[in-house]
DNA sequence: TCGAATTTGTGCGTATGTATC
DNA sequence: GGATACATACGCACAAATTCG
């Protein structure tokens, strides 16, 4: 009788299989805890464990007072991260979302501050003199069709932009047109980009801000933009791995 | 007394804070279940929940019969995925690992088969005639310092390589030298590459093969290599997000 | 070598609060 | 309001693995 594998695992596998095969389609209701206890002849602890595992695997969502349901999986969208920069003008995010038939929007909040040591290294800035304010930090939330899909924190060295028309990313003649266009406008065209991609579980706060269940997997991107002589911007981007794939492409032997 | 947040969460946060701050360094032993029950005056269920959450967050590992310990975090290594292709010869993986002072090795298993519809699309192959065998599939496990760090499944169209000295990736004069060099040898130099990056929780089997705890976050890469006229190889790569960051870089306006 | 103590994993039973329907 | 469902919390028992005298 006892097949050595835990009771809860054997039940989880049955549900996994039914969900993967489509027998339990997205939105379908899973048996309640009392029903699982009755159907499989197990205790409440096992029924709880089954639900917990399916939820942590991202296969199900629990709705208190209602039931546990097979998770609706949004279609994976692609974020093209290499070639478009050369071909698109304006906001890359908006252009890409609209090319996929989705409405793009974003919130932002800019403020000047003294760079942390970590950010100073990424921007290759000198040590600040005393309390000197040396960077502009902008926090973004990007939306597609009204749903938040990406968080971003951008840093720009103030000594580049101070006194120009593009100090504030989302104000003035170049508002909402992207870093590349703004830096070009003040004579610092971006020539090199570096993106360092990682992944991790999101914090409770990040998941809430992205309207994702707690503990969702996030893709993280550390982006660096360089002109011929300077790092002109760096940013930390975060997107739910359930929403996007990142697409990089290039030509063999094409510099780097 | 009751601050609205669950009891287990408040205890989890204390441990999280102690781990993050270094008060509980990697390898340190966390209190056992009975100790937590005593120290915090809570039930066994809460003590179990605390351990479960810390483990699922990747902050701790449980050793049955011994205790629960703060997880040892290997230093994050970078996998350079853009520029090196032009500058390195031989196995890119080996070159990169050795440049980081690590010993590289790999296992492989090649076999011919009929491509699935999905792989056929990626390789842009025509429908096979009947039972025709049309691809060579090679499963790799890559090791750094003896530890498995990357899984890869590679597909090559057999009509390109059949009858040449490079049919088998790991045999003949170009054994272990990488796809690019082998394809060049038969007159199909790779000119374009596309990598689609995602992330997800690993299956139990994947985590075991990578010597990672169950439920670890994995980075996935779908790679496509194209010559001037053909898709010459495609591969699915999987690496633990706790071990590697992927670095992509390029030049603005440089083709794509 | 053996055995006792400890620790985690699994499993059972019960109770209360709160959200949904 | 009442029934249902999930989240939280308490208590207990046993098996398997580890540790250590």
XYZ file of C-alpha atoms (C1' of nucleotides) in Angstrom:
554
model
C 0.000 0.000 0.000
C 2.552 2.542 1.101
C 4.586 3.299 -1.973
C 7.278 5.119 -0.064
C 6.350 8.474 -1.571
C 4.479 10.828 0.776
C 0.713 10.760 0.677
C 0.428 14.437 -0.164
C 2.864 14.082 -3.066
C 0.838 11.335 -4.683
C -2.281 13.501 -4.499
C -0.425 16.579 -5.732
C 0.781 14.613 -8.733
C -2.755 13.619 -9.644
C -3.839 17.250 -9.675
C -0.718 18.393 -11.502
C -1.409 15.852 -14.200
C -5.050 16.879 -14.518
C -4.092 20.545 -14.721
C -1.311 19.992 -17.250
C -3.506 17.774 -19.404
C -6.308 20.309 -19.421
C -8.771 18.040 -17.682
C -8.838 20.807 -15.081
C -8.709 23.959 -17.232
C -7.657 27.404 -15.985
C -10.338 28.803 -13.714
C -11.675 25.381 -12.797
C -12.396 24.840 -9.182
C -10.346 22.310 -7.277
C -11.980 20.177 -4.578
C -12.237 21.932 -1.238
C -10.239 20.702 1.713
C -13.144 18.721 3.206
C -13.785 17.204 -0.227
C -10.163 16.124 -0.544
C -10.331 14.613 2.928
C -13.380 12.619 1.906
C -12.319 11.725 -1.662
C -8.876 10.499 -0.726
C -9.557 9.467 2.823
C -6.858 11.726 4.265
C -6.614 14.189 7.100
C -6.971 17.944 7.004
C -3.200 18.364 7.267
C -2.668 16.462 4.027
C -5.389 18.388 2.218
C -3.782 21.634 3.349
C -0.357 20.461 2.219
C -1.743 19.555 -1.212
C -3.232 23.001 -1.683
C -0.121 24.701 -0.359
C 2.143 22.896 -2.798
C -0.060 23.493 -5.837
C -0.243 27.170 -4.936
C 3.487 27.537 -4.356
C 4.107 25.908 -7.724
C 1.963 28.579 -9.302
C -0.592 26.059 -10.549
C -3.460 27.219 -8.344
C -4.738 30.222 -6.438
C -6.759 30.189 -3.221
C -9.724 32.474 -2.734
C -10.718 32.549 0.921
C -14.376 31.923 1.379
C -14.803 30.714 -2.166
C -12.434 27.916 -3.107
C -9.152 26.998 -4.748
C -8.932 27.411 -8.500
C -6.614 26.452 -11.332
C -4.592 29.542 -12.069
C -5.349 31.545 -15.190
C -2.104 31.730 -17.114
C -1.659 34.928 -19.051
C -0.085 34.386 -22.416
C 3.652 34.866 -22.297
C 4.693 38.082 -23.987
C 8.097 38.823 -25.353
C 10.206 41.812 -24.386
C 12.601 42.453 -27.231
C 15.765 43.749 -25.606
C 18.284 44.073 -28.382
C 17.412 45.155 -31.861
C 14.608 47.616 -31.332
C 16.787 50.229 -29.771
C 18.229 51.083 -33.136
C 14.960 51.158 -35.006
C 12.425 52.733 -32.684
C 12.104 56.274 -31.512
C 10.197 57.413 -28.457
C 9.447 55.209 -25.488
C 10.679 51.693 -26.201
C 8.193 50.232 -23.752
C 5.199 51.940 -25.320
C 6.308 51.052 -28.842
C 6.697 47.424 -27.948
C 3.447 47.094 -26.053
C 1.537 48.809 -28.833
C 3.103 46.543 -31.430
C 1.550 43.708 -29.433
C -1.804 45.430 -29.414
C -1.625 46.461 -25.799
C -2.199 49.842 -24.209
C 0.931 51.177 -22.498
C 1.127 53.626 -19.631
C 3.368 54.414 -16.701
C 3.619 56.181 -13.378
C 6.841 57.743 -12.218
C 8.364 59.549 -9.301
C 11.631 61.435 -9.692
C 13.843 62.785 -6.955
C 17.428 63.887 -6.569
C 19.634 62.223 -4.001
C 23.130 61.202 -3.108
C 24.075 57.968 -4.852
C 24.762 54.887 -2.766
C 28.187 53.350 -3.128
C 26.720 50.579 -5.249
C 25.045 52.956 -7.672
C 28.110 55.182 -7.734
C 30.157 52.234 -8.937
C 27.662 51.401 -11.635
C 27.615 55.000 -12.851
C 31.407 55.295 -12.417
C 30.953 58.458 -10.383
C 33.581 60.028 -8.143
C 33.095 60.181 -4.407
C 30.696 62.991 -3.629
C 31.948 66.058 -1.790
C 30.191 65.945 1.549
C 26.430 65.896 1.197
C 26.531 66.641 -2.506
C 23.454 65.519 -4.425
C 24.748 63.690 -7.486
C 22.026 61.526 -9.043
C 18.425 61.708 -10.164
C 16.498 58.612 -9.196
C 13.239 57.830 -10.971
C 10.899 55.047 -9.903
C 8.624 53.730 -12.612
C 5.656 51.419 -12.706
C 4.807 50.354 -16.249
C 1.330 49.194 -17.162
C 0.015 47.127 -20.068
C -3.743 47.321 -20.563
C -3.990 48.910 -17.145
C -2.208 46.088 -15.329
C 1.223 46.691 -13.751
C 3.816 44.574 -15.548
C 7.225 46.093 -14.829
C 8.958 47.997 -12.034
C 11.990 50.094 -12.770
C 14.378 52.262 -10.800
C 16.533 54.478 -12.965
C 19.600 56.502 -11.970
C 21.161 59.334 -13.978
C 24.225 61.365 -13.011
C 23.118 64.922 -12.329
C 26.336 66.477 -13.589
C 25.324 65.453 -17.106
C 21.827 66.813 -17.152
C 21.799 69.673 -14.650
C 20.678 72.873 -16.286
C 19.503 71.220 -19.504
C 15.956 70.724 -20.799
C 16.096 67.022 -20.070
C 16.924 66.991 -16.353
C 13.546 65.513 -15.572
C 12.812 62.390 -17.621
C 9.094 62.954 -17.710
C 8.986 66.718 -18.144
C 9.850 69.125 -20.920
C 10.071 68.608 -24.682
C 11.362 65.038 -24.453
C 8.976 63.810 -21.753
C 8.244 60.110 -21.971
C 10.517 59.513 -24.936
C 13.126 57.311 -23.342
C 16.653 57.760 -22.065
C 18.356 57.345 -25.427
C 16.541 60.238 -27.057
C 17.026 62.514 -24.074
C 20.741 61.820 -23.790
C 21.161 62.335 -27.527
C 19.478 65.722 -27.157
C 22.177 66.917 -24.788
C 25.049 65.527 -26.824
C 25.569 62.199 -25.045
C 24.412 59.580 -27.526
C 24.303 56.094 -26.038
C 26.639 53.706 -27.806
C 26.943 50.702 -25.495
C 24.404 48.812 -23.439
C 24.915 46.026 -20.948
C 22.110 44.037 -19.385
C 22.705 41.575 -16.559
C 19.772 39.195 -16.192
C 18.890 37.228 -13.078
C 15.844 35.706 -11.459
C 14.539 35.338 -7.922
C 11.392 35.087 -5.875
C 9.638 38.399 -5.454
C 9.191 40.004 -2.068
C 5.676 40.385 -0.741
C 5.755 44.078 -1.636
C 7.011 43.558 -5.198
C 4.415 40.875 -5.862
C 1.663 43.107 -4.556
C 2.815 46.035 -6.683
C 2.857 43.792 -9.769
C -0.532 42.220 -8.931
C 1.105 38.823 -8.714
C 0.563 36.183 -6.032
C 3.147 36.271 -3.220
C 6.301 34.359 -3.973
C 6.114 34.726 -7.745
C 9.263 34.318 -9.818
C 10.682 37.592 -11.094
C 13.176 38.327 -13.828
C 15.617 41.064 -12.885
C 17.595 43.186 -15.293
C 20.452 45.490 -14.367
C 20.838 47.818 -17.309
C 23.743 50.132 -18.048
C 23.812 52.711 -20.833
C 27.133 54.202 -21.849
C 28.064 57.009 -24.164
C 31.496 57.160 -25.720
C 32.982 58.389 -22.479
C 30.455 58.087 -19.675
C 27.869 55.881 -18.034
C 24.806 57.999 -18.700
C 22.177 55.865 -17.020
C 21.696 52.668 -15.070
C 18.447 51.021 -14.077
C 17.073 48.020 -12.217
C 14.108 46.455 -13.973
C 11.838 43.770 -12.572
C 9.186 41.810 -14.486
C 7.150 38.745 -13.498
C 8.548 35.655 -15.201
C 4.960 34.540 -15.787
C 4.319 37.528 -18.039
C 7.424 38.008 -20.126
C 10.268 36.359 -21.946
C 13.311 38.483 -22.697
C 14.612 38.249 -26.232
C 18.236 39.081 -26.993
C 19.752 38.723 -30.414
C 22.839 39.720 -32.283
C 25.208 38.985 -35.074
C 28.200 36.729 -34.656
C 31.436 38.642 -34.653
C 29.578 41.938 -34.353
C 31.697 43.790 -31.795
C 30.798 43.880 -28.098
C -1.219 41.979 21.474
C -2.444 40.692 18.157
C -0.913 42.951 15.569
C -3.074 41.595 12.777
C -0.111 39.969 11.038
C 0.056 36.176 11.442
C 2.151 34.797 14.240
C 4.371 32.754 11.929
C 5.073 35.789 9.747
C 6.284 37.846 12.689
C 8.691 35.061 13.664
C 9.816 34.551 10.064
C 10.613 38.244 9.809
C 12.835 38.068 12.878
C 14.855 35.260 11.361
C 14.957 36.916 7.943
C 16.342 40.027 9.530
C 18.968 38.111 11.492
C 20.028 36.212 8.387
C 20.183 39.311 6.186
C 22.121 41.247 8.788
C 24.642 38.481 9.228
C 23.796 37.888 12.852
C 22.985 34.378 11.651
C 25.746 33.733 9.108
C 25.595 31.080 6.356
C 25.914 27.638 7.894
C 24.623 28.761 11.279
C 22.092 26.520 12.884
C 18.559 27.780 13.389
C 16.599 26.800 16.502
C 14.926 23.426 16.272
C 11.165 23.072 16.309
C 10.976 22.403 20.052
C 13.280 25.344 20.700
C 11.110 27.688 18.647
C 8.043 26.439 20.508
C 9.734 27.210 23.784
C 11.438 30.475 22.800
C 8.373 32.041 21.233
C 5.681 30.202 23.151
C 4.012 28.889 20.019
C 2.693 25.559 18.844
C 4.432 22.962 16.747
C 2.395 23.973 13.689
C 3.772 27.511 13.823
C 7.337 26.308 14.264
C 6.918 24.071 11.232
C 5.434 26.906 9.194
C 8.351 29.177 10.067
C 10.886 26.613 8.865
C 8.870 25.882 5.749
C 8.714 29.517 4.726
C 12.396 30.216 5.346
C 13.260 27.144 3.295
C 10.930 28.014 0.435
C 12.446 31.492 0.341
C 15.838 29.914 -0.143
C 17.169 31.359 3.107
C 17.560 28.029 4.917
C 18.042 24.344 4.275
C 16.734 21.494 6.435
C 18.868 18.481 7.262
C 16.616 15.735 8.648
C 17.983 14.356 11.859
C 20.398 17.212 12.235
C 18.781 20.613 12.110
C 17.886 23.596 9.971
C 20.725 25.806 8.799
C 21.195 29.169 7.132
C 21.840 28.422 3.496
C 25.355 28.768 2.156
C 25.092 31.160 -0.766
C 27.509 30.428 -3.549
C 28.950 33.558 -5.092
C 27.010 34.623 -8.142
C 28.938 33.967 -11.319
C 28.387 35.681 -14.601
C 27.690 33.922 -17.860
C 28.717 36.249 -20.648
C 26.284 35.580 -23.460
C 27.113 38.140 -26.118
C 30.587 39.286 -26.887
C 32.687 36.226 -26.280
C 31.317 34.335 -29.218
C 33.355 36.463 -31.554
C 36.567 36.306 -29.616
C 36.840 32.793 -28.254
C 37.496 29.557 -30.050
C 36.733 26.109 -28.712
C 34.110 25.397 -26.097
C 32.597 28.668 -24.907
C 31.577 27.107 -21.621
C 35.044 25.794 -20.845
C 36.696 29.066 -21.836
C 34.403 31.066 -19.618
C 34.663 28.802 -16.598
C 38.427 28.699 -16.868
C 38.623 32.469 -17.128
C 36.897 32.478 -13.737
C 39.376 29.988 -12.377
C 37.001 27.060 -12.394
C 37.456 23.583 -13.806
C 34.979 22.833 -16.612
C 33.707 19.461 -17.721
C 30.597 17.965 -19.274
C 28.676 14.777 -19.870
C 26.654 14.269 -23.000
C 24.350 11.795 -24.678
C 23.594 12.071 -28.391
C 20.864 10.293 -30.317
C 19.035 10.730 -33.586
C 15.263 11.086 -33.607
C 12.306 12.598 -35.345
C 11.824 16.218 -34.332
C 8.705 17.200 -32.421
C 6.518 19.811 -34.052
C 7.830 22.419 -31.651
C 11.469 21.708 -32.450
C 10.688 21.490 -36.165
C 9.329 25.011 -36.032
C 12.388 26.292 -34.224
C 14.692 24.654 -36.748
C 12.403 25.674 -39.654
C 12.376 22.089 -40.918
C 9.857 20.679 -43.387
C 7.416 18.009 -42.325
C 9.229 14.703 -42.186
C 8.346 11.988 -44.685
C 6.778 9.236 -42.598
C 9.081 8.033 -39.869
C 12.076 9.929 -41.201
C 14.762 10.669 -38.618
C 15.619 14.331 -39.040
C 17.451 15.694 -35.976
C 20.314 14.874 -33.666
C 19.468 15.554 -30.067
C 22.271 15.917 -27.531
C 21.660 16.151 -23.803
C 24.419 17.868 -21.842
C 25.223 18.299 -18.198
C 27.892 20.931 -17.633
C 30.042 20.924 -14.511
C 32.097 23.630 -12.830
C 34.600 22.327 -10.286
C 32.807 18.986 -10.416
C 29.398 20.415 -9.531
C 26.592 20.379 -12.105
C 25.676 23.936 -13.055
C 23.870 23.801 -16.401
C 21.582 21.450 -18.297
C 21.290 21.714 -22.044
C 19.365 19.945 -24.775
C 20.652 20.705 -28.252
C 19.008 19.940 -31.602
C 20.741 19.937 -34.985
C 19.121 19.188 -38.346
C 20.589 15.950 -39.657
C 20.364 16.980 -43.298
C 23.115 19.501 -42.630
C 25.609 17.243 -40.927
C 24.864 13.760 -42.208
C 27.917 12.224 -43.797
C 30.307 14.919 -42.534
C 33.046 14.653 -39.910
C 30.980 16.720 -37.459
C 27.755 14.689 -37.252
C 28.457 13.833 -33.653
C 29.179 16.950 -31.535
C 31.516 15.160 -29.181
C 33.363 12.890 -31.601
C 35.853 13.402 -34.392
C 38.344 16.215 -35.006
C 36.089 18.949 -33.608
C 34.925 17.101 -30.517
C 34.066 19.415 -27.627
C 34.772 22.597 -29.557
C 31.317 24.070 -29.728
C 28.594 24.360 -32.348
C 30.011 27.432 -34.074
C 33.326 25.835 -34.904
C 31.729 22.619 -36.110
C 29.243 24.343 -38.359
C 31.978 26.546 -39.768
C 33.934 23.393 -40.636
C 31.138 22.179 -42.896
C 30.556 25.517 -44.550
C 27.677 26.803 -42.436
C 29.134 29.664 -40.411
C 26.746 30.993 -37.794
C 25.855 34.626 -38.359
C 22.816 35.264 -36.174
C 21.956 34.217 -32.650
C 18.725 34.691 -30.716
C 18.313 33.913 -27.043
C 14.944 33.979 -25.312
C 15.337 34.169 -21.551
C 12.740 33.146 -18.993
C 12.617 31.927 -15.419
C 10.572 29.412 -13.485
C 10.679 27.040 -10.541
C 12.606 23.886 -11.283
C 10.967 20.499 -11.251
C 12.064 18.026 -8.614
C 14.104 16.162 -11.211
C 15.840 19.265 -12.563
C 16.737 20.465 -9.087
C 18.145 17.063 -8.196
C 20.224 16.935 -11.364
C 21.598 20.401 -10.608
C 22.237 19.593 -6.926
C 19.862 22.357 -5.925
C 17.145 22.197 -3.268
C 13.682 21.356 -4.640
C 11.774 24.329 -5.940
C 14.809 26.415 -6.820
C 14.462 29.237 -9.316
C 15.922 28.432 -12.726
C 16.865 30.667 -15.629
C 15.891 29.200 -18.978
C 17.427 30.096 -22.312
C 16.077 29.108 -25.688
C 18.952 29.579 -28.091
C 18.798 29.651 -31.882
C 21.828 29.747 -34.169
C 21.345 30.698 -37.788
C 23.654 30.671 -40.767
C 22.980 32.937 -43.727
C 20.218 30.627 -44.924
C 19.393 28.045 -42.281
C 18.753 27.468 -38.602
C 21.759 25.274 -37.822
C 21.107 24.581 -34.159
C 18.690 25.269 -31.344
C 19.098 24.461 -27.685
C 17.306 24.740 -24.353
C 19.615 25.736 -21.525
C 18.776 25.725 -17.842
C 20.883 27.196 -15.029
C 20.075 27.821 -11.356
C 19.357 31.488 -10.788
C 21.329 31.217 -7.539
C 24.509 30.410 -9.437
C 24.548 32.638 -12.481
C 23.711 36.013 -13.909
C 23.426 36.273 -17.677
C 25.240 39.198 -19.240
C 24.143 40.546 -22.609
C 25.706 43.546 -24.223
C 25.779 45.262 -27.544
C 26.245 48.481 -29.405
C 23.416 50.853 -30.097
C 22.438 50.833 -33.724
C 24.517 47.751 -34.421
C 22.211 45.685 -36.630
C 20.033 42.946 -35.259
C 29.251 -1.238 17.849
C 25.349 0.006 19.852
C 21.829 2.693 21.659
C 19.680 6.901 23.299
C 18.571 11.550 22.323
C 17.546 14.907 18.966
C 15.548 16.704 14.706
C 13.019 16.844 10.656
C 9.145 14.871 7.769
C 4.789 13.195 7.741
C 0.238 12.552 9.402
C -4.025 12.936 12.460
C -7.680 15.640 15.072
C -9.665 19.952 16.539
C -10.896 24.887 17.103
C -11.495 29.809 15.826
C -11.637 33.805 12.680
C -13.008 35.778 8.469
C -14.351 36.139 3.634
C -17.568 34.626 0.147
C -21.789 33.189 -1.610
C -28.297 34.931 8.557
C -26.460 30.594 7.419
C -23.490 27.473 4.968
C -19.143 26.998 2.990
C -14.177 27.666 2.400
C -9.692 29.095 3.458
C -6.086 30.884 7.051
C -4.403 30.437 11.302
C -3.363 28.075 15.471
C -3.100 24.348 19.119
C -2.061 19.625 20.333
C -0.218 14.855 19.547
C 2.090 10.657 17.405
C 5.407 8.078 14.764
C 9.168 7.130 11.206
C 13.625 8.080 9.404
C 17.968 10.321 9.629
C 21.648 12.158 12.309
C 24.513 12.825 16.275
C 27.079 11.553 20.016
C 28.393 9.283 24.150
